[in-house]
PDB file of C-alpha atoms and ligand atoms in Angstrom:
ATOM      1  CA  MET A  19       0.398  13.038   4.328  1.00 80.00           C
ATOM      2  CA  ALA A  20      -0.531  10.133   1.891  1.00 89.00           C
ATOM      3  CA  ILE A  21      -1.511   6.793   3.477  1.00 93.00           C
ATOM      4  CA  THR A  22       1.482   5.280   1.920  1.00 94.00           C
ATOM      5  CA  ASP A  23       3.642   7.562   3.865  1.00 95.00           C
ATOM      6  CA  LYS A  24       2.341   5.817   7.103  1.00 96.00           C
ATOM      7  CA  ILE A  25       3.127   2.359   5.865  1.00 96.00           C
ATOM      8  CA  TYR A  26       5.840   0.968   7.685  1.00 96.00           C
ATOM      9  CA  VAL A  27       8.230  -2.143   7.577  1.00 94.00           C
ATOM     10  CA  LYS A  28       7.515  -4.742  10.223  1.00 92.00           C
ATOM     11  CA  ASN A  29      10.615  -5.640  12.470  1.00 87.00           C
ATOM     12  CA  HIS A  30      12.719  -3.487  10.206  1.00 86.00           C
ATOM     13  CA  ARG A  31      15.630  -3.594  12.851  1.00 88.00           C
ATOM     14  CA  GLN A  32      15.718  -7.495  12.412  1.00 88.00           C
ATOM     15  CA  LEU A  33      15.446  -6.764   8.642  1.00 87.00           C
ATOM     16  CA  ALA A  34      18.543  -4.206   8.689  1.00 88.00           C
ATOM     17  CA  SER A  35      20.720  -6.716  10.848  1.00 90.00           C
ATOM     18  CA  GLN A  36      20.121  -9.844   8.114  1.00 90.00           C
ATOM     19  CA  LEU A  37      20.784  -7.031   5.200  1.00 88.00           C
ATOM     20  CA  GLU A  38      23.736  -5.841   7.171  1.00 88.00           C
ATOM     21  CA  THR A  39      22.396  -2.376   5.988  1.00 87.00           C
ATOM     22  CA  ASN A  40      20.150   0.581   7.170  1.00 86.00           C
ATOM     23  CA  VAL A  41      16.588  -0.388   6.202  1.00 86.00           C
ATOM     24  CA  PRO A  42      14.276   2.871   6.782  1.00 90.00           C
ATOM     25  CA  LYS A  43      11.169   2.377   8.761  1.00 92.00           C
ATOM     26  CA  GLY A  44       8.700   3.773   6.122  1.00 95.00           C
ATOM     27  CA  ALA A  45       8.007   0.891   3.464  1.00 94.00           C
ATOM     28  CA  PHE A  46       7.469   3.437   0.426  1.00 95.00           C
ATOM     29  CA  LYS A  47      10.772   5.372   1.662  1.00 93.00           C
ATOM     30  CA  GLY A  48      13.282   5.673  -1.396  1.00 90.00           C
ATOM     31  CA  ALA A  49      16.093   3.835   0.378  1.00 89.00           C
ATOM     32  CA  THR A  50      13.446   0.859   1.031  1.00 91.00           C
ATOM     33  CA  LEU A  51      12.407   1.017  -2.600  1.00 90.00           C
ATOM     34  CA  ASP A  52      15.704   0.840  -4.048  1.00 88.00           C
ATOM     35  CA  LEU A  53      16.664  -1.852  -1.753  1.00 85.00           C
ATOM     36  CA  LEU A  54      13.912  -3.723  -2.793  1.00 81.00           C
ATOM     37  CA  PHE A  55      14.161  -2.811  -6.323  1.00 77.00           C
ATOM     38  CA  GLN A  56      17.934  -3.685  -6.480  1.00 81.00           C
ATOM     39  CA  GLY A  57      17.013  -6.899  -4.641  1.00 79.00           C
ATOM     40  CA  GLU A  58      20.455  -6.806  -3.594  1.00 79.00           C
ATOM     41  CA  GLY A  59      21.705  -8.779  -0.427  1.00 85.00           C
ATOM     42  CA  LEU A  60      18.096 -10.449  -0.177  1.00 88.00           C
ATOM     43  CA  GLU A  61      19.473 -13.782  -0.212  1.00 90.00           C
ATOM     44  CA  LYS A  62      20.671 -12.933   3.300  1.00 91.00           C
ATOM     45  CA  LEU A  63      17.233 -13.039   4.375  1.00 91.00           C
ATOM     46  CA  ASP A  64      15.128 -15.804   6.228  1.00 91.00           C
ATOM     47  CA  ASP A  65      13.298 -17.559   3.667  1.00 93.00           C
ATOM     48  CA  ALA A  66       9.553 -16.318   4.984  1.00 91.00           C
ATOM     49  CA  THR A  67      10.998 -12.822   5.243  1.00 90.00           C
ATOM     50  CA  ARG A  68      12.529 -12.983   1.655  1.00 91.00           C
ATOM     51  CA  GLU A  69       9.321 -14.426   0.529  1.00 93.00           C
ATOM     52  CA  ARG A  70       7.056 -11.437   1.637  1.00 93.00           C
ATOM     53  CA  VAL A  71       9.803  -8.996   0.267  1.00 91.00           C
ATOM     54  CA  LEU A  72       9.569 -10.239  -3.244  1.00 91.00           C
ATOM     55  CA  ASP A  73       5.793 -10.549  -3.192  1.00 94.00           C
ATOM     56  CA  PHE A  74       5.948  -6.836  -2.300  1.00 94.00           C
ATOM     57  CA  ALA A  75       8.543  -6.255  -5.008  1.00 92.00           C
ATOM     58  CA  SER A  76       6.423  -8.424  -7.514  1.00 93.00           C
ATOM     59  CA  ASP A  77       2.970  -6.854  -6.792  1.00 95.00           C
ATOM     60  CA  PHE A  78       3.946  -3.112  -6.405  1.00 94.00           C
ATOM     61  CA  LEU A  79       7.311  -2.619  -7.946  1.00 92.00           C
ATOM     62  CA  ASP A  80       6.712  -4.393 -11.271  1.00 90.00           C
ATOM     63  CA  CYS A  81       5.970  -1.612 -13.818  1.00 91.00           C
ATOM     64  CA  ASP A  82       7.956  -0.740 -16.812  1.00 92.00           C
ATOM     65  CA  CYS A  83       8.217   3.063 -16.009  1.00 93.00           C
ATOM     66  CA  GLN A  84      11.660   4.675 -16.695  1.00 93.00           C
ATOM     67  CA  ASP A  85      11.881   6.239 -13.165  1.00 91.00           C
ATOM     68  CA  ASN A  86      10.593   3.059 -11.436  1.00 89.00           C
ATOM     69  CA  PRO A  87      10.242   2.814  -8.370  1.00 89.00           C
ATOM     70  CA  TYR A  88       9.566   6.689  -8.094  1.00 90.00           C
ATOM     71  CA  CYS A  89       7.024   6.648 -10.798  1.00 91.00           C
ATOM     72  CA  GLY A  90       4.187   6.946  -8.282  1.00 91.00           C
ATOM     73  CA  CYS A  91       2.935   3.329  -9.411  1.00 92.00           C
ATOM     74  CA  PRO A  92       4.221   1.501  -6.225  1.00 93.00           C
ATOM     75  CA  GLU A  93       1.731   4.086  -3.780  1.00 93.00           C
ATOM     76  CA  ARG A  94      -1.116   3.822  -6.493  1.00 90.00           C
ATOM     77  CA  LYS A  95      -1.118   0.081  -6.590  1.00 93.00           C
ATOM     78  CA  PHE A  96      -1.003  -0.286  -2.693  1.00 94.00           C
ATOM     79  CA  ILE A  97      -3.743   2.160  -2.246  1.00 92.00           C
ATOM     80  CA  GLN A  98      -5.552  -0.276  -4.759  1.00 89.00           C
ATOM     81  CA  TYR A  99      -4.792  -3.137  -2.635  1.00 94.00           C
ATOM     82  CA  LEU A 100      -6.070  -1.383   0.451  1.00 93.00           C
ATOM     83  CA  LEU A 101      -9.495  -0.400  -1.157  1.00 88.00           C
ATOM     84  CA  GLU A 102      -9.656  -3.981  -2.594  1.00 89.00           C
ATOM     85  CA  LEU A 103      -9.439  -5.471   1.241  1.00 92.00           C
ATOM     86  CA  ARG A 104     -12.103  -2.819   2.202  1.00 88.00           C
ATOM     87  CA  ALA A 105     -13.981  -3.832  -0.628  1.00 84.00           C
ATOM     88  CA  GLN A 106     -13.986  -7.635   0.960  1.00 89.00           C
ATOM     89  CA  GLY A 107     -15.636  -5.701   3.877  1.00 89.00           C
ATOM     90  CA  LEU A 108     -12.577  -5.712   6.018  1.00 93.00           C
ATOM     91  CA  GLY A 109     -12.225  -3.080   8.745  1.00 93.00           C
ATOM     92  CA  PRO A 110      -9.045  -1.096   9.426  1.00 96.00           C
ATOM     93  CA  ASP A 111      -7.804  -3.827  12.156  1.00 97.00           C
ATOM     94  CA  ALA A 112      -8.009  -6.791   9.774  1.00 97.00           C
ATOM     95  CA  ILE A 113      -6.665  -4.603   6.880  1.00 97.00           C
ATOM     96  CA  VAL A 114      -3.678  -4.159   9.268  1.00 98.00           C
ATOM     97  CA  ASP A 115      -3.306  -7.724   9.753  1.00 97.00           C
ATOM     98  CA  VAL A 116      -3.618  -8.921   6.217  1.00 98.00           C
ATOM     99  CA  MET A 117      -0.976  -6.586   4.815  1.00 97.00           C
ATOM    100  CA  SER A 118       1.262  -7.823   7.497  1.00 96.00           C
ATOM    101  CA  ASP A 119       0.458 -11.381   6.767  1.00 96.00           C
ATOM    102  CA  ASP A 120       1.135 -10.475   3.006  1.00 96.00           C
ATOM    103  CA  TYR A 121       3.850  -8.022   2.985  1.00 96.00           C
ATOM    104  CA  MET A 122       5.548  -7.773   6.651  1.00 94.00           C
ATOM    105  CA  VAL A 123       4.372  -4.260   6.693  1.00 96.00           C
ATOM    106  CA  TYR A 124       2.107  -2.549   8.570  1.00 96.00           C
ATOM    107  CA  ALA A 125       0.036   0.684   9.702  1.00 97.00           C
ATOM    108  CA  TYR A 126      -1.580   2.060  12.631  1.00 97.00           C
ATOM    109  CA  ALA A 127      -5.329   1.051  12.459  1.00 97.00           C
ATOM    110  CA  GLY A 128      -6.449   4.838  12.939  1.00 96.00           C
ATOM    111  CA  ASP A 129      -4.387   6.111   9.962  1.00 96.00           C
ATOM    112  CA  VAL A 130      -6.149   3.184   7.724  1.00 95.00           C
ATOM    113  CA  LEU A 131      -9.199   4.483   9.015  1.00 94.00           C
ATOM    114  CA  SER A 132      -8.809   8.172   8.472  1.00 92.00           C
ATOM    115  CA  PHE A 133      -7.494   7.011   4.660  1.00 92.00           C
ATOM    116  CA  LEU A 134     -10.909   5.012   4.411  1.00 90.00           C
ATOM    117  CA  ASP A 135     -12.859   8.255   5.655  1.00 88.00           C
ATOM    118  CA  SER A 136     -10.869  10.583   3.436  1.00 85.00           C
ATOM    119  CA  GLY A 137     -11.533   8.300   0.288  1.00 78.00           C
ATOM    120  CA  VAL A 138     -15.324   8.367   0.879  1.00 77.00           C
ATOM    121  CA  ARG A 139     -15.155  12.481   1.061  1.00 79.00           C
ATOM    122  CA  THR A 140     -13.129  12.461  -2.201  1.00 76.00           C
ATOM    123  CA  LEU A 141     -15.521  10.146  -3.906  1.00 78.00           C
ATOM    124  CA  GLU A 142     -18.573  11.901  -2.565  1.00 79.00           C
ATOM    125  CA  ALA A 143     -17.000  15.120  -4.328  1.00 77.00           C
ATOM    126  CA  ALA A 144     -16.200  13.338  -7.455  1.00 77.00           C
ATOM    127  CA  GLU A 145     -19.853  12.135  -7.523  1.00 80.00           C
ATOM    128  CA  GLY A 146     -21.175  15.611  -7.108  1.00 82.00           C
ATOM    129  CA  LEU A 147     -18.938  16.822  -9.826  1.00 79.00           C
ATOM    130  CA  ALA A 148     -20.097  13.906 -11.916  1.00 79.00           C
ATOM    131  CA  GLY A 149     -24.012  15.213 -11.539  1.00 81.00           C
ATOM    132  CA  VAL A 150     -23.255  18.878 -12.249  1.00 79.00           C
ATOM    133  CA  ASP A 151     -20.852  18.019 -15.854  1.00 78.00           C
ATOM    134  CA  GLY A 152     -24.125  15.713 -16.917  1.00 81.00           C
ATOM    135  CA  HIS A 153     -22.453  12.420 -16.463  1.00 81.00           C
ATOM    136  CA  PRO A 154     -25.168  10.306 -14.919  1.00 83.00           C
ATOM    137  CA  GLU A 155     -23.765   7.041 -15.557  1.00 84.00           C
ATOM    138  CA  LYS A 156     -20.117   8.149 -14.229  1.00 81.00           C
ATOM    139  CA  GLN A 157     -21.997   9.391 -11.129  1.00 83.00           C
ATOM    140  CA  THR A 158     -23.541   6.164 -10.588  1.00 85.00           C
ATOM    141  CA  ALA A 159     -20.135   4.125 -10.915  1.00 82.00           C
ATOM    142  CA  ILE A 160     -18.835   6.749  -8.303  1.00 81.00           C
ATOM    143  CA  ARG A 161     -21.419   6.178  -6.066  1.00 84.00           C
ATOM    144  CA  GLU A 162     -21.468   2.493  -6.047  1.00 83.00           C
ATOM    145  CA  ALA A 163     -17.436   2.764  -5.374  1.00 80.00           C
ATOM    146  CA  LYS A 164     -18.537   4.986  -2.350  1.00 80.00           C
ATOM    147  CA  ASP A 165     -20.989   2.957  -0.910  1.00 81.00           C
ATOM    148  CA  GLU A 166     -18.746   0.093  -1.058  1.00 77.00           C
ATOM    149  CA  LEU A 167     -15.735   1.951   0.550  1.00 75.00           C
ATOM    150  CA  ALA A 168     -18.080   3.076   3.339  1.00 70.00           C
ATOM    151  CA  ARG A 169     -19.862  -0.223   4.428  1.00 63.00           C
TER     152      ARG A 169
HETATM  153 ZN1   ZN B   1       5.487   3.010 -12.850  1.00 96.53          ZN
END
């Protein structure tokens, strides 16, 4: 399962009751994305909540793909966001705190940790392949990304 399948809407029951509709717990579930993408009923949310929902939509759902929000961009962008937080030196607990503050979503620190670990392993494999293929500059770039992630 991808890490984006393990990102949850914080206070999703409260959100559902404000919106008077069902809100799935998973932030990247189709129905959640539809809700955010269509923006229907968002005016019923309190200010703090609405601001975060709109931030989430504008930061992750803003692509022009025809099948938006099912194009995969939201997940890719969110993973990029997680990697950026990691590159800033944040650990799994701090990453969860920041995503809650920023977007009112959360994950379990253990899931974030294994995501970061598997990221390092993926980059290690890519680094090895770039070496085999004779792309030393690519290999260096991958190694730098890996070291940043593993810090
Ligand atoms: Zn897209």
